GROMACS .gro file of C-alpha atoms in nm:
model
  233
    1MET     CA    1  -9.635 -16.545   2.028
    2ILE     CA    2  -9.824 -16.788   1.810
    3GLN     CA    3  -9.733 -16.866   1.451
    4ILE     CA    4  -9.962 -17.077   1.234
    5ARG     CA    5  -9.815 -17.321   0.984
    6LYS     CA    6 -10.071 -17.426   0.726
    7SER     CA    7 -10.084 -17.786   0.609
    8GLN     CA    8 -10.010 -17.701   0.247
    9GLU     CA    9  -9.689 -17.518   0.348
   10ARG     CA   10  -9.524 -17.842   0.460
   11GLY     CA   11  -9.261 -18.018   0.254
   12TYR     CA   12  -9.382 -18.309   0.043
   13ALA     CA   13  -9.214 -18.619  -0.096
   14ASP     CA   14  -9.376 -18.880  -0.321
   15HIS     CA   15  -9.171 -19.199  -0.353
   16GLY     CA   16  -9.455 -19.400  -0.502
   17TRP     CA   17  -9.483 -19.649  -0.215
   18LEU     CA   18  -9.441 -19.366   0.038
   19LYS     CA   19  -9.610 -19.029   0.045
   20SER     CA   20  -9.472 -18.804   0.319
   21LEU     CA   21  -9.546 -18.454   0.448
   22HIS     CA   22  -9.264 -18.288   0.644
   23SER     CA   23  -9.340 -18.027   0.911
   24PHE     CA   24  -8.967 -17.955   0.943
   25SER     CA   25  -8.666 -17.983   0.712
   26PHE     CA   26  -8.603 -18.350   0.638
   27ALA     CA   27  -8.415 -18.544   0.369
   28GLY     CA   28  -8.467 -18.360   0.038
   29TYR     CA   29  -8.686 -18.091   0.189
   30HIS     CA   30  -8.496 -17.797   0.337
   31ASP     CA   31  -8.637 -17.472   0.473
   32PRO     CA   32  -8.407 -17.276   0.706
   33ARG     CA   33  -8.714 -17.123   0.875
   34PHE     CA   34  -8.834 -17.466   0.985
   35MET     CA   35  -8.544 -17.673   1.115
   36GLY     CA   36  -8.739 -17.782   1.423
   37TRP     CA   37  -8.905 -17.610   1.718
   38GLY     CA   38  -8.735 -17.627   2.055
   39ASN     CA   39  -8.614 -17.986   2.083
   40LEU     CA   40  -8.884 -18.114   1.848
   41ARG     CA   41  -8.695 -18.201   1.531
   42VAL     CA   42  -8.923 -18.406   1.303
   43ILE     CA   43  -9.293 -18.460   1.241
   44ASN     CA   44  -9.346 -18.657   0.923
   45GLU     CA   45  -9.695 -18.760   0.819
   46ASP     CA   46  -9.634 -19.082   0.627
   47ARG     CA   47  -9.862 -19.298   0.415
   48VAL     CA   48  -9.711 -19.636   0.330
   49ALA     CA   49  -9.858 -19.843   0.046
   50PRO     CA   50  -9.971 -20.203   0.109
   51GLY     CA   51  -9.684 -20.449   0.125
   52MET     CA   52  -9.420 -20.176   0.130
   53GLY     CA   53  -9.205 -20.006   0.392
   54PHE     CA   54  -8.872 -19.881   0.520
   55GLY     CA   55  -8.592 -20.138   0.500
   56LYS     CA   56  -8.328 -20.172   0.770
   57HIS     CA   57  -8.170 -19.840   0.855
   58GLY     CA   58  -7.991 -19.689   1.151
   59HIS     CA   59  -8.055 -19.417   1.409
   60ARG     CA   60  -7.842 -19.272   1.686
   61ASN     CA   61  -7.903 -19.031   1.976
   62MET     CA   62  -8.266 -18.951   1.902
   63GLU     CA   63  -8.601 -19.018   2.071
   64ILE     CA   64  -8.836 -19.152   1.803
   65ILE     CA   65  -9.212 -19.182   1.850
   66SER     CA   66  -9.454 -19.352   1.610
   67TYR     CA   67  -9.824 -19.263   1.633
   68VAL     CA   68 -10.035 -19.480   1.402
   69LEU     CA   69 -10.357 -19.333   1.262
   70SER     CA   70 -10.484 -19.616   1.041
   71GLY     CA   71 -10.360 -19.951   0.917
   72GLU     CA   72 -10.086 -20.123   1.115
   73LEU     CA   73  -9.712 -20.069   1.121
   74ALA     CA   74  -9.484 -20.372   1.155
   75HIS     CA   75  -9.163 -20.294   1.346
   76GLU     CA   76  -8.845 -20.502   1.377
   77ASP     CA   77  -8.518 -20.385   1.531
   78SER     CA   78  -8.167 -20.488   1.633
   79MET     CA   79  -8.277 -20.508   1.999
   80GLY     CA   80  -8.488 -20.812   1.911
   81ASN     CA   81  -8.827 -20.640   1.909
   82VAL     CA   82  -9.077 -20.765   1.651
   83LYS     CA   83  -9.400 -20.573   1.700
   84GLY     CA   84  -9.717 -20.466   1.529
   85ILE     CA   85  -9.825 -20.109   1.603
   86PRO     CA   86 -10.202 -20.059   1.556
   87PRO     CA   87 -10.396 -19.733   1.579
   88GLY     CA   88 -10.418 -19.621   1.940
   89ASP     CA   89 -10.069 -19.740   2.029
   90VAL     CA   90  -9.778 -19.508   2.100
   91GLN     CA   91  -9.433 -19.653   2.027
   92ARG     CA   92  -9.109 -19.505   2.157
   93MET     CA   93  -8.761 -19.601   2.047
   94SER     CA   94  -8.456 -19.444   2.212
   95ALA     CA   95  -8.177 -19.478   1.958
   96GLY     CA   96  -7.895 -19.390   2.199
   97THR     CA   97  -7.565 -19.553   2.104
   98GLY     CA   98  -7.723 -19.686   1.787
   99VAL     CA   99  -8.003 -19.909   1.663
  100THR     CA  100  -8.118 -20.044   1.328
  101HIS     CA  101  -8.481 -20.113   1.250
  102SER     CA  102  -8.732 -20.162   0.971
  103GLU     CA  103  -9.095 -20.058   0.939
  104PHE     CA  104  -9.340 -20.220   0.698
  105ASN     CA  105  -9.705 -20.223   0.606
  106TYR     CA  106  -9.790 -20.591   0.565
  107ALA     CA  107 -10.158 -20.525   0.494
  108LYS     CA  108 -10.246 -20.635   0.142
  109ASP     CA  109 -10.522 -20.384   0.081
  110GLN     CA  110 -10.479 -20.095   0.324
  111THR     CA  111 -10.247 -19.796   0.340
  112THR     CA  112 -10.079 -19.744   0.676
  113HIS     CA  113 -10.099 -19.381   0.787
  114PHE     CA  114  -9.881 -19.269   1.077
  115LEU     CA  115  -9.682 -18.984   1.227
  116GLN     CA  116  -9.309 -19.023   1.276
  117ILE     CA  117  -9.183 -18.787   1.547
  118TRP     CA  118  -8.824 -18.718   1.649
  119ILE     CA  119  -8.729 -18.535   1.970
  120GLU     CA  120  -8.371 -18.446   2.058
  121PRO     CA  121  -8.261 -18.630   2.376
  122ASN     CA  122  -8.133 -18.481   2.699
  123ALA     CA  123  -7.867 -18.753   2.732
  124LEU     CA  124  -7.638 -18.890   2.461
  125GLU     CA  125  -7.495 -19.238   2.408
  126ILE     CA  126  -7.746 -19.413   2.633
  127PRO     CA  127  -7.829 -19.783   2.575
  128PRO     CA  128  -8.100 -19.813   2.309
  129SER     CA  129  -8.445 -19.913   2.431
  130TYR     CA  130  -8.803 -19.970   2.317
  131GLU     CA  131  -9.149 -19.915   2.465
  132GLN     CA  132  -9.504 -19.943   2.333
  133LYS     CA  133  -9.834 -19.866   2.504
  134THR     CA  134 -10.200 -19.862   2.406
  135VAL     CA  135 -10.395 -19.541   2.470
  136PRO     CA  136 -10.769 -19.607   2.432
  137ALA     CA  137 -10.974 -19.345   2.248
  138GLU     CA  138 -11.190 -19.283   2.555
  139ASP     CA  139 -10.878 -19.171   2.746
  140LYS     CA  140 -10.827 -18.894   2.489
  141GLN     CA  141 -11.188 -18.787   2.441
  142GLY     CA  142 -11.243 -18.426   2.540
  143LYS     CA  143 -10.904 -18.392   2.707
  144LEU     CA  144 -10.531 -18.385   2.651
  145ARG     CA  145 -10.394 -18.723   2.754
  146LEU     CA  146 -10.022 -18.741   2.838
  147VAL     CA  147  -9.874 -19.006   2.606
  148ALA     CA  148  -9.497 -18.939   2.631
  149SER     CA  149  -9.298 -18.780   2.913
  150PRO     CA  150  -8.955 -18.781   3.084
  151ASP     CA  151  -9.084 -18.982   3.381
  152GLY     CA  152  -9.347 -19.207   3.223
  153ALA     CA  153  -9.622 -19.037   3.427
  154ASP     CA  154  -9.988 -19.137   3.391
  155GLY     CA  155  -9.906 -19.446   3.186
  156SER     CA  156  -9.717 -19.254   2.916
  157VAL     CA  157  -9.412 -19.390   2.737
  158LYS     CA  158  -9.088 -19.263   2.888
  159ILE     CA  159  -8.869 -19.047   2.668
  160HIS     CA  160  -8.514 -18.935   2.743
  161ALA     CA  161  -8.594 -18.574   2.655
  162ASP     CA  162  -8.714 -18.254   2.818
  163ALA     CA  163  -9.054 -18.273   2.652
  164LYS     CA  164  -9.410 -18.391   2.704
  165MET     CA  165  -9.647 -18.507   2.432
  166TYR     CA  166 -10.025 -18.503   2.471
  167ALA     CA  167 -10.298 -18.646   2.245
  168GLY     CA  168 -10.662 -18.540   2.242
  169LEU     CA  169 -10.992 -18.595   2.063
  170PHE     CA  170 -11.239 -18.307   2.056
  171ASN     CA  171 -11.589 -18.269   1.919
  172GLY     CA  172 -11.874 -18.024   1.977
  173THR     CA  173 -11.866 -17.847   2.314
  174GLN     CA  174 -11.562 -18.032   2.453
  175THR     CA  175 -11.283 -17.803   2.577
  176ALA     CA  176 -10.945 -17.839   2.744
  177GLU     CA  177 -10.664 -17.621   2.870
  178LEU     CA  178 -10.296 -17.693   2.929
  179LYS     CA  179 -10.084 -17.467   3.145
  180LEU     CA  180  -9.742 -17.378   3.004
  181ASN     CA  181  -9.422 -17.229   3.138
  182PRO     CA  182  -9.388 -16.913   2.924
  183ALA     CA  183  -9.012 -16.975   2.914
  184ASN     CA  184  -9.072 -17.297   2.719
  185LYS     CA  185  -9.188 -17.351   2.364
  186ALA     CA  186  -9.492 -17.552   2.266
  187TYR     CA  187  -9.623 -17.699   1.942
  188ALA     CA  188  -9.971 -17.814   1.840
  189HIS     CA  189 -10.034 -18.036   1.537
  190LEU     CA  190 -10.389 -18.101   1.421
  191ILE     CA  191 -10.411 -18.449   1.273
  192ARG     CA  192 -10.770 -18.437   1.149
  193GLY     CA  193 -11.088 -18.234   1.172
  194THR     CA  194 -11.105 -17.869   1.274
  195LEU     CA  195 -11.019 -17.711   1.609
  196ASP     CA  196 -10.979 -17.370   1.772
  197ILE     CA  197 -10.651 -17.331   1.966
  198ASN     CA  198 -10.590 -17.002   2.145
  199GLY     CA  199 -10.827 -16.828   1.906
  200GLN     CA  200 -10.668 -16.975   1.593
  201GLN     CA  201 -10.889 -17.186   1.367
  202LEU     CA  202 -10.698 -17.495   1.251
  203SER     CA  203 -10.780 -17.752   0.984
  204ALA     CA  204 -10.627 -18.097   0.932
  205GLY     CA  205 -10.249 -18.077   0.895
  206ASP     CA  206 -10.219 -17.724   1.035
  207ALA     CA  207  -9.986 -17.653   1.327
  208LEU     CA  208  -9.909 -17.379   1.577
  209LEU     CA  209  -9.560 -17.278   1.688
  210ILE     CA  210  -9.603 -17.132   2.037
  211GLU     CA  211  -9.371 -16.940   2.268
  212ASN     CA  212  -9.406 -16.689   2.554
  213GLU     CA  213  -9.756 -16.819   2.629
  214SER     CA  214  -9.892 -16.933   2.967
  215HIS     CA  215 -10.154 -17.177   2.841
  216ILE     CA  216 -10.309 -17.357   2.546
  217SER     CA  217 -10.688 -17.355   2.516
  218LEU     CA  218 -10.872 -17.595   2.285
  219SER     CA  219 -11.237 -17.563   2.180
  220GLN     CA  220 -11.487 -17.588   1.893
  221GLY     CA  221 -11.357 -17.921   1.772
  222GLN     CA  222 -11.522 -18.100   1.486
  223ASP     CA  223 -11.399 -18.461   1.464
  224ALA     CA  224 -11.060 -18.327   1.579
  225GLU     CA  225 -10.753 -18.525   1.677
  226VAL     CA  226 -10.457 -18.321   1.800
  227LEU     CA  227 -10.107 -18.363   1.937
  228VAL     CA  228  -9.965 -18.099   2.172
  229PHE     CA  229  -9.598 -18.079   2.271
  230ASP     CA  230  -9.458 -17.899   2.576
  231LEU     CA  231  -9.094 -17.849   2.481
  232SER     CA  232  -8.760 -17.720   2.606
  233ASN     CA  233  -8.583 -17.444   2.422
   0.00000   0.00000   0.00000
């Protein structure tokens, strides 16, 4: 079963300094049909105005991944991490017993565009932790590169969740396939461009909710960047 979710169907919030598209119910946006998919709870596509950002706020018992598309995100947290997250980096924060952090765009003349992703953990009340890795574009070109996983395989960030996250760049004749356990759910989110996934034509911002399928096939990409999640139920 494959269900397409068009970009324009997502929730939208405009706070002036922040423009955010919500794939699933979040803050003031609530849709009982889209409360998450498997253990994937949040995908917010955020655009933060120059010099603005999220002040200190807390999280608990959640795996949080930031995937920066343009600009640079400045991160500071109660664990002592002070980091810049440029495009190409994948940042993971395990909130566990509790962490506070802030995220800002310190660029004076550039919007920071990033995806904020929350995945429900497989263990509660663990010590909070932080990890950040660079994934070069060539590692994602024409293939699905593992960027987050329960065991940190293939240089991915390690998440405390029964989920894997892949990133890929596709153009022209490039194709890829990912085998799935039909008992699991999967989710594909097209960041930019156009792409064919399992016979469905997707445009930027579109997503597929997938279950009872044995594979994901990607083809006919045009300047496409995609995230694919292999999830628990």
